XYZ file of C-alpha atoms in Angstrom:
635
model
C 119.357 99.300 54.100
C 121.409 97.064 55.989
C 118.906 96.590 58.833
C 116.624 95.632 56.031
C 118.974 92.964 54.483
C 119.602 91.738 57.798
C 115.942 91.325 58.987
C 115.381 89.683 55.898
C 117.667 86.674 55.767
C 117.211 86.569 59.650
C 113.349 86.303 58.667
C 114.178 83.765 55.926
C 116.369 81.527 58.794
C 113.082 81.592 60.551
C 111.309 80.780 57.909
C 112.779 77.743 57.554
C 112.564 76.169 60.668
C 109.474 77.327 61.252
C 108.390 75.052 57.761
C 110.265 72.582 59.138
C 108.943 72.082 62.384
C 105.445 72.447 60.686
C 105.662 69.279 58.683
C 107.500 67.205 60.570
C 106.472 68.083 64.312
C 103.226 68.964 63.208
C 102.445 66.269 61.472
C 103.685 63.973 63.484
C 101.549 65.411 66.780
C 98.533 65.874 64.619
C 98.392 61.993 63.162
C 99.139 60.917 66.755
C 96.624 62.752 68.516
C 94.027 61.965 65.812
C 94.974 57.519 66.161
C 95.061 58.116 70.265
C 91.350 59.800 70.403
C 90.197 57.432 67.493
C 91.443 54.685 69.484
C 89.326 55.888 72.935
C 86.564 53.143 71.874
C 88.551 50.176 72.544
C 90.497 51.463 75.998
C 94.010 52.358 74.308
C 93.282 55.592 73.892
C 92.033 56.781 76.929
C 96.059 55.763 77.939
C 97.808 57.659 75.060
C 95.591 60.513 74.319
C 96.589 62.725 77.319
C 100.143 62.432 76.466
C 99.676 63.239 72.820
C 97.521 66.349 73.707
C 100.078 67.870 76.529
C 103.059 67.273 73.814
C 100.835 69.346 71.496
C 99.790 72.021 74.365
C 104.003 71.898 75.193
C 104.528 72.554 71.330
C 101.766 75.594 70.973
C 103.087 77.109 73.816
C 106.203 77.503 72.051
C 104.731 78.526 69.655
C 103.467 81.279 71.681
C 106.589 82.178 73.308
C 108.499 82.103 69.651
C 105.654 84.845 68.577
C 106.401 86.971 71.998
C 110.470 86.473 71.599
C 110.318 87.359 67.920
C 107.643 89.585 67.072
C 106.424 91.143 70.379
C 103.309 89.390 69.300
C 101.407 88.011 72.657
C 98.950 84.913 72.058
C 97.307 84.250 75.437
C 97.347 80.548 76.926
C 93.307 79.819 76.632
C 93.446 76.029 78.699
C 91.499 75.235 81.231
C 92.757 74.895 84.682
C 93.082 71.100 85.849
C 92.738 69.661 89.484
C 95.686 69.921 91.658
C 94.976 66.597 92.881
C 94.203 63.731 90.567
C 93.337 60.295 91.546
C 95.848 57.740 90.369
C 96.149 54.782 87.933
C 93.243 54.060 85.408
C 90.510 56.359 87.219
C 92.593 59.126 86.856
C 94.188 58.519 83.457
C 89.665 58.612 82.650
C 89.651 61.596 84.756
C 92.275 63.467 83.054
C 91.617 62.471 79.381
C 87.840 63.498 79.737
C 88.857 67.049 81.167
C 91.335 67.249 78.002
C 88.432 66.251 75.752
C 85.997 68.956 76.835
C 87.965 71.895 77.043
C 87.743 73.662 73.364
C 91.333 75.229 73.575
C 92.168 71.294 72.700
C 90.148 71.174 69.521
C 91.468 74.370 68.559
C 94.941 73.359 68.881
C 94.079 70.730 66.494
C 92.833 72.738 63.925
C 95.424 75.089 64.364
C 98.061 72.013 63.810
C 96.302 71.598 60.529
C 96.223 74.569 59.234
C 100.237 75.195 60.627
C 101.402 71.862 58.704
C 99.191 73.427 55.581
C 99.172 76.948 54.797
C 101.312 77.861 57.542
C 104.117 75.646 56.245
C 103.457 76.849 52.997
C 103.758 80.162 53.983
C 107.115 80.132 55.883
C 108.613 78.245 53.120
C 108.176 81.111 50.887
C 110.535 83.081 52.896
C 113.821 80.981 52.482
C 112.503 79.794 49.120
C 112.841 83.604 47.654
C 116.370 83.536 48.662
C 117.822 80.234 47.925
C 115.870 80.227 44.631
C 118.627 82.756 43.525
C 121.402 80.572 44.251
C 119.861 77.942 41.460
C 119.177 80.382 39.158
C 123.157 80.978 39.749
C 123.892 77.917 38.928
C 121.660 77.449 36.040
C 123.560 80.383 34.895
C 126.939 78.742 35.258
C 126.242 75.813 33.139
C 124.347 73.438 34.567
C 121.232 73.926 32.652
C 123.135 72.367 29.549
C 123.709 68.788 30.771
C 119.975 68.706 31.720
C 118.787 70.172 28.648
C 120.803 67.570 26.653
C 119.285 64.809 29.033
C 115.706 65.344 28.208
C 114.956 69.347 28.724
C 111.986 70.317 30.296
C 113.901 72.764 32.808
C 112.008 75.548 33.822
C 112.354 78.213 36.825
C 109.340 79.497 37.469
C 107.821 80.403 33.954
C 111.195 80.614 32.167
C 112.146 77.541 30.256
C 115.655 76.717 29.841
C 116.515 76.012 26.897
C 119.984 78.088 26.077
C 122.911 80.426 27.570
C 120.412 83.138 27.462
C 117.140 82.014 29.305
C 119.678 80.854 32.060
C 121.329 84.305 32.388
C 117.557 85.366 32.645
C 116.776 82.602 35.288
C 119.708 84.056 37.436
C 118.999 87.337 36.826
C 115.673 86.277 37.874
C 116.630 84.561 40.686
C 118.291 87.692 42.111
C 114.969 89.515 41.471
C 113.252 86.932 44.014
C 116.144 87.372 46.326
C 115.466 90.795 46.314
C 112.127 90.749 47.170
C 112.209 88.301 49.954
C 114.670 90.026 51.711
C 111.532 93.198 51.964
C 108.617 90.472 52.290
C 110.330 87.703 54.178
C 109.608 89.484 57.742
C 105.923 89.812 56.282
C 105.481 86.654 55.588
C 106.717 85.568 59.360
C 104.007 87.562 60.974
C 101.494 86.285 58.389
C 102.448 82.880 59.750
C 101.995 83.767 63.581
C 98.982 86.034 62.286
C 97.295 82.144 61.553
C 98.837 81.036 64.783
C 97.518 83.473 66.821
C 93.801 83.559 65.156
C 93.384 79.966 66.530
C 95.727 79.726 69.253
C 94.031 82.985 71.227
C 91.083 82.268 73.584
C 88.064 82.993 71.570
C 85.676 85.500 73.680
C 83.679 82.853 75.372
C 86.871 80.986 76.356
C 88.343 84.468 77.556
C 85.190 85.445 79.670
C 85.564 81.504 81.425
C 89.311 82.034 82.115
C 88.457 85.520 83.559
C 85.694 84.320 85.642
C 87.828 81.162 86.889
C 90.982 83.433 87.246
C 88.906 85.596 89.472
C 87.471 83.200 91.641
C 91.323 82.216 92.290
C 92.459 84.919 93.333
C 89.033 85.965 95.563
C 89.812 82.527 97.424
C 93.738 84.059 97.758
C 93.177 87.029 98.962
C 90.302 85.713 101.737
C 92.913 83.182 103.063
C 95.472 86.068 102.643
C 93.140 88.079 104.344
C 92.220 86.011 106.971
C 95.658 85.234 108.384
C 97.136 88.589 107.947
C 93.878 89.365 110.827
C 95.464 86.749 112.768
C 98.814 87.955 112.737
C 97.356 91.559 113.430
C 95.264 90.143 116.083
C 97.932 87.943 117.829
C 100.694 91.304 117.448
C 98.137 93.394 119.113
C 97.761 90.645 121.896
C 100.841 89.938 122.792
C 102.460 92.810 122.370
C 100.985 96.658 122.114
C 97.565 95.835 124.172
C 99.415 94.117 126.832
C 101.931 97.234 127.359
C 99.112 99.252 127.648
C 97.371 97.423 130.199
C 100.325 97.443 132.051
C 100.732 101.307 131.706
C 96.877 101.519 132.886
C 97.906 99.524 135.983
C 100.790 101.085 136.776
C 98.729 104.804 136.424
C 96.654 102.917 139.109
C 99.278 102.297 140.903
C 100.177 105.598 140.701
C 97.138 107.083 141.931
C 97.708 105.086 145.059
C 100.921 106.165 146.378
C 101.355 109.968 145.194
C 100.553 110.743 148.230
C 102.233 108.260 149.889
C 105.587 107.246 148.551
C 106.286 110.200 145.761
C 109.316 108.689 144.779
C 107.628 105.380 144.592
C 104.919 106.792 142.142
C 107.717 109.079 139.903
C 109.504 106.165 139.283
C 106.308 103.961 138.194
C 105.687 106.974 135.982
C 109.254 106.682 134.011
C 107.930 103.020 134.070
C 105.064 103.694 132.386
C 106.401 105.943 130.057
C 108.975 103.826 128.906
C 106.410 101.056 128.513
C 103.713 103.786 126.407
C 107.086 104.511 123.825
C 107.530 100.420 123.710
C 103.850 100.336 122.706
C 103.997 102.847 120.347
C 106.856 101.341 118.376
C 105.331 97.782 118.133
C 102.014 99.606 116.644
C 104.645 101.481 114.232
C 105.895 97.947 113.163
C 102.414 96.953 112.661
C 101.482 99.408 110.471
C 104.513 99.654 108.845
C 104.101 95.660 107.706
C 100.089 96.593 106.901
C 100.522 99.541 104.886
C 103.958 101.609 105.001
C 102.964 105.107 105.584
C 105.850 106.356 103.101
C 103.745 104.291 100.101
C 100.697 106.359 101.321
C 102.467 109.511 101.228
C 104.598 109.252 98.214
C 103.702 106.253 96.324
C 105.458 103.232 94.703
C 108.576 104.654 93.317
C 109.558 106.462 96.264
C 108.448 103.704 98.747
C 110.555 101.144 96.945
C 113.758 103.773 97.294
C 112.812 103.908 101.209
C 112.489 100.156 101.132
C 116.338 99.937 99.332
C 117.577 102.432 101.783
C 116.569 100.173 104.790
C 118.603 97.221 103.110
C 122.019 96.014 104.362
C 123.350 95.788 100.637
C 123.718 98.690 97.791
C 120.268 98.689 95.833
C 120.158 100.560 92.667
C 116.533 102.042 91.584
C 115.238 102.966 88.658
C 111.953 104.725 88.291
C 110.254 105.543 85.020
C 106.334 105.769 85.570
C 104.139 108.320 84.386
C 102.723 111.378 86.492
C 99.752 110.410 88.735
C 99.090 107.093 91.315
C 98.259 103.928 90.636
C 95.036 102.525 92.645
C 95.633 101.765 95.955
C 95.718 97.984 95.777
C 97.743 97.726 92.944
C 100.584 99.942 94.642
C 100.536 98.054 98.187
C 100.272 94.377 96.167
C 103.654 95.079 94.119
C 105.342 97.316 97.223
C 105.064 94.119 98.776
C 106.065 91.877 96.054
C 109.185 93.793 95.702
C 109.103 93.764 99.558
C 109.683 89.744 99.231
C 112.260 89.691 96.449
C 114.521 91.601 97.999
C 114.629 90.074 101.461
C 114.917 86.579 99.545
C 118.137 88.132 97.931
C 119.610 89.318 101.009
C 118.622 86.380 102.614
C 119.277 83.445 100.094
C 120.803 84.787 96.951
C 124.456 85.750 98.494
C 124.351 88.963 96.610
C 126.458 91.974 96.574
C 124.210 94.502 94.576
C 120.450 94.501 93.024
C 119.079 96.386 90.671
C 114.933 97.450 90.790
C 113.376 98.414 87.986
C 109.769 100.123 87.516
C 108.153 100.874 84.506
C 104.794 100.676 82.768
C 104.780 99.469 79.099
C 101.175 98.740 77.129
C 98.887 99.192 80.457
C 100.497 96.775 82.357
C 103.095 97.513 85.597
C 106.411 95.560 85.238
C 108.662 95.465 88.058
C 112.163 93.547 87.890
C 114.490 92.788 90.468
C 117.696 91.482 89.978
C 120.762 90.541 92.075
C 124.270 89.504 91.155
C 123.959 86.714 93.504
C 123.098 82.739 93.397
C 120.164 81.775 91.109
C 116.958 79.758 92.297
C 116.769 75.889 92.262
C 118.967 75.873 89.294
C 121.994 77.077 91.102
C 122.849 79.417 88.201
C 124.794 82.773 88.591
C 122.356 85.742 88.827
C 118.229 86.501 88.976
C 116.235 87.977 86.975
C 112.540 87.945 89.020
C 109.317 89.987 87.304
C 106.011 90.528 89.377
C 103.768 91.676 87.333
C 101.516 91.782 90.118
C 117.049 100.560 117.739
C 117.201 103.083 119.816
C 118.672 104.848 123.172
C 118.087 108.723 123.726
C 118.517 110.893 120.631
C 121.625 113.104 120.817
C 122.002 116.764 119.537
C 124.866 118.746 118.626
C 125.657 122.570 119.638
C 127.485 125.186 117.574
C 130.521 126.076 119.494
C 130.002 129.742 120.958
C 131.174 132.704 118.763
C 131.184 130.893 115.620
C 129.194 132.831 112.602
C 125.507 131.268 112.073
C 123.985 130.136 109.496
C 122.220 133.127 107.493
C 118.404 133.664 108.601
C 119.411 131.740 111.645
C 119.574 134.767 115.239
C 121.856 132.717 117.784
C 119.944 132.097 121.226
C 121.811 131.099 124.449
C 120.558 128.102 125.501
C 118.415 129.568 128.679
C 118.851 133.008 126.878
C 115.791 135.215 124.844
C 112.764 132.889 124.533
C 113.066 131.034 121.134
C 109.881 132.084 118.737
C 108.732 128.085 117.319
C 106.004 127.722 114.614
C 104.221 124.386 115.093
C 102.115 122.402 112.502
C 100.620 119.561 113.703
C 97.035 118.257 112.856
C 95.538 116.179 115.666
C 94.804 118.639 117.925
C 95.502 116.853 120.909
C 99.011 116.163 120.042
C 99.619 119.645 119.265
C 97.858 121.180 122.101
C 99.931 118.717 123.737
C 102.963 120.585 122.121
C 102.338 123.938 122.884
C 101.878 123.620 126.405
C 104.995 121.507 126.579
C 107.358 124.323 124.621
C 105.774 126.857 126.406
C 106.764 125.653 130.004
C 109.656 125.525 128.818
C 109.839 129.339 127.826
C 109.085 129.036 123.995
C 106.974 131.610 122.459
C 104.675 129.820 120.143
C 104.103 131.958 117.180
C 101.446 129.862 115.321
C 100.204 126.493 115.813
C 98.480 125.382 112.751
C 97.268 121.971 111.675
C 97.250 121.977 107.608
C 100.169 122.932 104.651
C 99.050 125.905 103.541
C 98.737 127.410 107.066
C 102.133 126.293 107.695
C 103.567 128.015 104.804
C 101.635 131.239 105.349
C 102.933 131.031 108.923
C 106.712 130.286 108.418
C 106.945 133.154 105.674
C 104.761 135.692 108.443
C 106.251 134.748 111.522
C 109.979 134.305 110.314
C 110.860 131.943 113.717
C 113.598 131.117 114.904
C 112.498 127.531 114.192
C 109.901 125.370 112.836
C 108.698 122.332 114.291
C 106.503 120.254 111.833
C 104.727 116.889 111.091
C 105.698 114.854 108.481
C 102.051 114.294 107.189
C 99.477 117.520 106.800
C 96.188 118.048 105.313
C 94.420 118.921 102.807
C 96.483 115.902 101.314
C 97.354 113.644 104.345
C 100.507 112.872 102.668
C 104.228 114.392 102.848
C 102.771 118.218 102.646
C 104.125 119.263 106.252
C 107.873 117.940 104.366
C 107.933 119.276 101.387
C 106.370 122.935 103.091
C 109.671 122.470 105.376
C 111.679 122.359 102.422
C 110.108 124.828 100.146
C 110.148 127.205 103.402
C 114.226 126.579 103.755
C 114.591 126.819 99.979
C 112.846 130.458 100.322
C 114.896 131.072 103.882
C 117.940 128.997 103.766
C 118.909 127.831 106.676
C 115.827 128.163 108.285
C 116.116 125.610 111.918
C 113.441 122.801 111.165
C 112.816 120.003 113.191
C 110.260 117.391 111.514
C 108.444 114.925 113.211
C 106.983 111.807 111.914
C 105.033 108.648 113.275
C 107.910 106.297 111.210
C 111.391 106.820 110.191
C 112.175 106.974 106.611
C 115.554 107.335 105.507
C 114.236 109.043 101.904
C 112.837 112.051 103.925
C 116.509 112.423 106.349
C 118.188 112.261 102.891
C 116.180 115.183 101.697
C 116.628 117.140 104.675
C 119.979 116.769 105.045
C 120.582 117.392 100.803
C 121.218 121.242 101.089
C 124.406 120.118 103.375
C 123.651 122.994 105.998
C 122.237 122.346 109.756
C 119.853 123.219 111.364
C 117.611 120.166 110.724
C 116.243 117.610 113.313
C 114.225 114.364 112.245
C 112.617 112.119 115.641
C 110.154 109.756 115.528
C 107.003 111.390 117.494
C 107.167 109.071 120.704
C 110.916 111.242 121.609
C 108.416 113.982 123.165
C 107.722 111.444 125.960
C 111.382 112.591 127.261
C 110.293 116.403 127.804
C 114.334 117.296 128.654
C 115.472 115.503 125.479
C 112.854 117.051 122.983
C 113.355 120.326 124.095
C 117.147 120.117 123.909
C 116.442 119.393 120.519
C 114.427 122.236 120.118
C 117.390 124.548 121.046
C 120.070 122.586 119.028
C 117.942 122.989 116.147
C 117.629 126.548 116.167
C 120.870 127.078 117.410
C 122.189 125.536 114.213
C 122.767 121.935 115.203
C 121.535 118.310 113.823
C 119.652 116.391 115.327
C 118.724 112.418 113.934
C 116.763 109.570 115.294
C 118.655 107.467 116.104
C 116.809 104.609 114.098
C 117.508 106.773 111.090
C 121.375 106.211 112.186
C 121.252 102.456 112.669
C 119.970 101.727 109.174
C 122.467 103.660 107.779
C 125.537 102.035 109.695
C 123.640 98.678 108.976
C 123.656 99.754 105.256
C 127.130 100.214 105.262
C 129.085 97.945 107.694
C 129.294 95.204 105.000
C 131.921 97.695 102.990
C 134.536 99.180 103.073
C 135.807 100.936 104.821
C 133.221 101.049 107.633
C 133.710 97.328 107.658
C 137.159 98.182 108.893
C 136.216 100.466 112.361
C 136.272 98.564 115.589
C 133.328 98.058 117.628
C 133.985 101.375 120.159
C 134.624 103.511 116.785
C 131.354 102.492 115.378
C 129.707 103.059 118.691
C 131.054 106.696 118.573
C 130.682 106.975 114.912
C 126.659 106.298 115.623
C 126.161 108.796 118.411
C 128.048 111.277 116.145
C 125.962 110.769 113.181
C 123.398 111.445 115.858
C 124.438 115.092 116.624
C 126.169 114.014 119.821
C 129.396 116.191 121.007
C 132.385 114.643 122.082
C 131.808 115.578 125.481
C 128.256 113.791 125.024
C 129.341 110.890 123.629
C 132.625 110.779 126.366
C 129.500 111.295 129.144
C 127.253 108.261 127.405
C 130.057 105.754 127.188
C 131.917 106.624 130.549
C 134.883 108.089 128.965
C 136.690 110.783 128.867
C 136.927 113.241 125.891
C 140.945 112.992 125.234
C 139.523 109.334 124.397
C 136.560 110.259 121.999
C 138.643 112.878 120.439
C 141.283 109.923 119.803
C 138.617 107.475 118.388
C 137.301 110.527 115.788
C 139.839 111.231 114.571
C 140.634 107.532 113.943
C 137.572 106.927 112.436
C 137.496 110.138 110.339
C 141.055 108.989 109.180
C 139.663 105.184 108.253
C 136.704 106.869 106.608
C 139.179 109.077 104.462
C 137.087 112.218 105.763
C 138.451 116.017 106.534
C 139.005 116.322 110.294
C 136.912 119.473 111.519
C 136.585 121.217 114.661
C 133.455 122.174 114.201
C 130.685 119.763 115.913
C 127.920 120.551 112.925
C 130.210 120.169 109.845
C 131.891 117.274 111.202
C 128.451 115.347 112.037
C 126.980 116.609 108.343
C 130.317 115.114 106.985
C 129.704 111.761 108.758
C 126.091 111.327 107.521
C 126.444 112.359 104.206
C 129.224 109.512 104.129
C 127.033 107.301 104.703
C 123.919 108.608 102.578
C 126.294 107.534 99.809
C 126.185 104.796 98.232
C-alpha cells in the first residue's frame, strides 16, 4: 500500500510538470515553428526555421529519454541523418532548412506538439488535479465556502453546489474520494500521456525501413574501411615481421646444407640460429592472431574471453557474467570482445584507475556490456565512467620433488633416467604429433596412445592409466577447449594424475584452472617450447614426477598484474627476478645456476620474499612454487 501511495503522488509530481511544460514549452515551440515556416516566402524564414525545428527535435528527445528514465518505455529517434559537411552562410542555412522540411519525422513532431499542448496536457493535469482537488474541498469544509456563498453563491465542486455546512463536509469528503483515486490512476494516466507521445514520436514503418536501410549502408561502408586496413596491418605484420624470419630460417637451412660437411660446428650453430628465429616467428603469428580473433573467444566464448582479457590487465578487474546457455553468433561475440578490448586499455591508459568493474548481460534481445572504472571521467573531467557498447620469455623452468618424499596418489615416482615413463599424447595435426612421438620416444618414453580427438583421449587416459598425459589445449569433434576440460575431468576421476597441456597461446583462465585443485603435477607451455628438445622433455619428467611446470609468459602477466600492489610492489628487483623463475617451477639451485649465484643467496632472497609476501616458508620445492602462484592468482 505504501508503494502505491508513493507511486501515486510521485506520478501526480510528474503530472504536473509534464502539463506544464506542455502549455508553455509546447506552445511556445509550436507557434514559433508554425510563424518561421509561414514566413519561408519572404526569406526570414528560411533563417529561423532550422533553429525552431532543432529546439523542438532537442525538446522530443527529452521527451523520449523522460519516457525511457520513467517508464522503461523506449520511443526510437526516427530523423533523418544530415550531411557531415554543410556549406556555410546563406547556401547552407537553404541547404539545411530544405533537408528539415522533407524529412516526415519533422511534421510529425509537429503534430505531436499539438496534440501534447491539447490532450496530452489535459491528460497529465488530471493527475495532480485528483489530489490537490482534496485540499479545496478541505478548505471548503473549514469555512470558506460561507464568505463566497454570502458574496454571490454559485460555488460548486464538481456537481455539488455549496450552499451550507453540509454540502461542504460532502465536497471534502469528496475531495478525499478524488484523492483516493488518483493516487491508483495517476501512474495510468502518465503512461497514457507517453502512450500519445510515443504513437507519433516512433518512426512509422516506412520511416523505420529508411533508417534501417541508411543505418545499414553506414555501417557496410565501416566495416569495408575497417576491413580494409585491418588487411593492411595484417599484411604489413606479416611483412615485416613473421615472413621475413622465415626467409631468413630458409636461408640459413641453405646455409646449412652447405657446410655440414664442412664446418659441423659452423652449421649446428646456424641451426640454434634458425631455431631461435622459427620460435620468434611463431610468436609474432601468435600476436597476430591473437589481435584477429583470440583463440580463447573461439574456444570458450565472450564471458570467459573477457575474464582472460581482465587477467592479462595490470589493474584488479572485477567480472560479472550473467548470459544465458548457448553462443552468440560469431560476429557479434568478436565485435563486443573487442569493444570491451578498447575500454579497458583506455582506462588503464587514460582514466588513472585503480579497479573496473565489467558487466555482461542480455536484457529484451539486446547484449549490454558496461565497463566502469573508479578513475578520471572523459572530457568532462568528472570522477568515475560509466561506458555501454551495445555493440616475455627465457627457457621455461621445472621443479623436482625432493627424493624420498611421499607422491602424490595415482602418481608411481620415476628416477629421472630410471623405468621408461608411459605418456598418453593427444594432439590433432598429425604432423605435430608424429612429430611428438618420435621426439619422447628418443628420449626413452613409451608412448601408450597417441590420439588426435576428446573422446579418444578420455578413453585412453582411463585405459592406459600413464604415468602422464601430454595434451593440446584445442581437440576435435569441437575444435574448442575439449583436450582441457578432458585433462581435468581425467584428474578429477584420477587425482593427481601428471598433465602437461599444450596450447598455441597462453591464457591465464586455463593455468588458473589447472592449478585450482592446489596439487602438482601440472605443466602449461606454449607449443613452440618443443623446439628446445632438452627443455621439453625435462618437463616431461618434472611433470610426472610431481612437479610444476609454467610458461613463463603465463608468469609475467601475473607479476605484471600484481606489481602495482602491495605487497609485491614492495620486493626489490633481484627478489622479483627469483620470485618469477620460482613461480616458474625453478629450484633454488636452478634459479642460483640462471642468475650466477649461489644457493645460500637464493635461499636468502626466498625466504625474504616469502616473508614480504606474508607466505608459509616450505621446504618443499612443489608446495612452495603452488604457494607462490596461487598468491598471485588472487586478486
Amino acid at each position: 500500500m505504501v508503494t502505491r501511495i508513493r507511486a501515486g503522488l510521485l506520478a501526480g509530481g510528474r503530472g504536473f510538470g509534464l502539463a506544464t511544460s506542455s502549455m508553455a514549452v509546447g506552445i511556445l515551440l509550436f507557434t514559433l515553428t508554425v510563424v518561421s515556416i509561414s514566413l519561408i516566402p519572404i526569406g526570414v524564414g528560411v533563417i529561423t526555421t532550422p533553429a525552431a525545428l532543432d529546439a523542438v527535435r532537442a525538446y522530443a528527445n527529452r521527451r523520449r529519454s523522460l519516457a525511457q528514465e520513467w517508464l522503461g518505455m523506449e520511443i526510437a529517434v526516427p530523423y533523418r541523418s544530415l550531411p557531415r559537411e554543410q556549406r556555410a552562410g546563406l547556401p547552407g542555412a537553404v541547404e539545411r532548412c530544405g533537408l528539415l522540411l522533407k524529412d516526415p519525422a519533422t511534421w510529425r513532431d509537429l503534430e505531436w506538439l499539438f496534440a501534447d499542448m491539447t490532450a496530452g496536457a489535459l491528460i497529465a493535469v488530471l493527475a495532480p488535479a485528483l489530489l490537490l482537488y482534496s485540499v479545496w474541498g478541505t478548505v471548503l469544509a473549514a469555512g470558506v465556502w460561507e464568505p463566497i456563498d454570502n458574496a454571490g453563491g454559485g460555488l460548486w465542486f464538481t456537481f455539488v453546489h455549496i450552499t451550507s455546512q453540509s454540502t461542504a463536509n460532502l465536497a471534502a469528503v469528496l475531495g478525499f474520494v478524488y484523492a483516493f483515486i488518483g493516487l491508483f490512476v495517476n501512474p495510468a494516466l502518465i503512461r497514457a500521456d507517453f502512450a500519445i507521445a510515443r504513437s507519433l514520436l516512433s518512426p512509422t514503418r516506412e520511416q523505420a525501413l529508411a533508417l534501417r536501410v541508411e543505418r545499414l549502408t553506414e555501417t557496410r561502408h565501416d566495416a569495408v574501411d575497417s576491413s580494409a586496413a585491418e588487411l593492411r596491418r595484417i599484411e604489413r605484420d606479416l611483412h615485416d615481421g613473421a615472413q621475413a624470419r622465415l626467409v631468413a630460417v630458409g636461408m640459413s637451412l641453405g646455409t646449412v646444407e652447405a657446410l655440414i660437411e664442412k664446418d659441423p660446428a659452423q652449421a649446428k650453430a646456424l641451426l640454434a640460429k634458425a631455431r631461435e628465429s622459427s620460435a620468434e616467428a611463431l610468436t609474432e603469428l601468435r600476436d597476430l592472431v591473437r589481435g584477429i580473433h583470440p583463440p580463447v573467444l573461439a574456444e570458450r566464448g565472450l564471458g570467459d574471453a573477457v575474464r582472460a582479457l581482465a587477467l592479462r590487465l595490470p589493474l584488479p578487474v572485477e567480472v560479472d557474467v550473467a548470459l544465458p546457455a548457448g553462443r552468440a553468433e560469431a560476429p557479434v561475440e568478436s565485435a563486443a570482445y573487442f569493444a570491451v578490448s578498447e575500454l579497458l586499455t583506455n582506462a588503464v591508459k587514460h582514466a588513472g584507475a585503480d579497479r573496473i568493474w565489467v558487466d555482461l548481460s542480455y536484457e529484451n534481445r539486446a547484449l549490454r556490456i558496461s565497463v566502469t572504472d573508479d578513475g578520471r571521467g572523459g572530457a568532462r573531467g568528472t570522477g568515475g565512467r560509466r561506458v555501454r557498447a551495445e555493440r616475455p620469455g627465457a627457457a621455461t623452468g621445472y621443479i623436482r620433488r625432493r627424493p624420498g618424499r611421499q607422491q602424490s596418489r595415482g602418481r608411481p615416482h620415476h628416477g629421472d633416467h630410471g623405468d621408461s615413463l608411459r605418456v598418453v599424447l593427444a594432439e590433432d595435426l598429425f604432423l605435430l604429433r608424429d612429430g611428438l612421438v618420435r621426439l619422447l620416444e628418443a628420449y626413452d618414453f613409451e608412448i601408450v596412445a597417441a590420439v588426435e580427438s576428446g573422446p579418444e583421449l578420455t578413453r585412453a587416459l582411463a585405459e592406459s592409466a600413464p604415468d602422464v598425459a601430454v595434451v593440446d589445449v584445442r581437440l576435435p569433434p569441437t575444435h574448442t577447449d575439449e583436450g582441457l576440460q578432458c585433462a581435468l575431468a581425467a584428474r578429477r576421476a584420477r587425482p593427481g594424475l601428471p598433465v602437461l597441456v599444450l596450447s598455441q597461446h597462453v591464457e591465464q583462465l586455463y593455468a588458473r584452472e589447472l592449478l585450482a585443485d592446489g596439487n602438482g603435477g601440472i605443466g602449461y607451455l606454449l607449443k613452440d617450447r618443443v623446439f628446445d628438445a632438452e627443455q621439453f622433455v625435462d618437463a616431461v619428467r618434472r611433470v610426472a614426477g610431481g612437479g610444476t611446470a609454467m610458461d613463463p609468459q603465463v608468469i609475467s602477466q601475473l607479476l605484471s598484474r600484481k606489481v602495482r600492489e602491495s605487497p609485491v610492489a614492495g620486493l626489490t628487483p633481484r627478489e622479483l627476478e627469483v620470485m618469477e623463475l620460482m613461480a616458474q617451477g625453478r629450484s633454488n639451485a636452478a634459479i642460483a645456476q640462471q642468475l650466477v649465484v649461489t644457493e645460500r643467496a637464493i635461499a636468502k632472497h626466498t625466504s625474504n620474499i616469502f616473508a614480504k609476501l606474508g607466505l608459509p616458508v616450505s621446504d618443499d620445492d612443489n608446495r612452495r612454487v603452488l604457494a607462490v602462484l596461487a598468491y598471485l592468482e588472487r586478486g
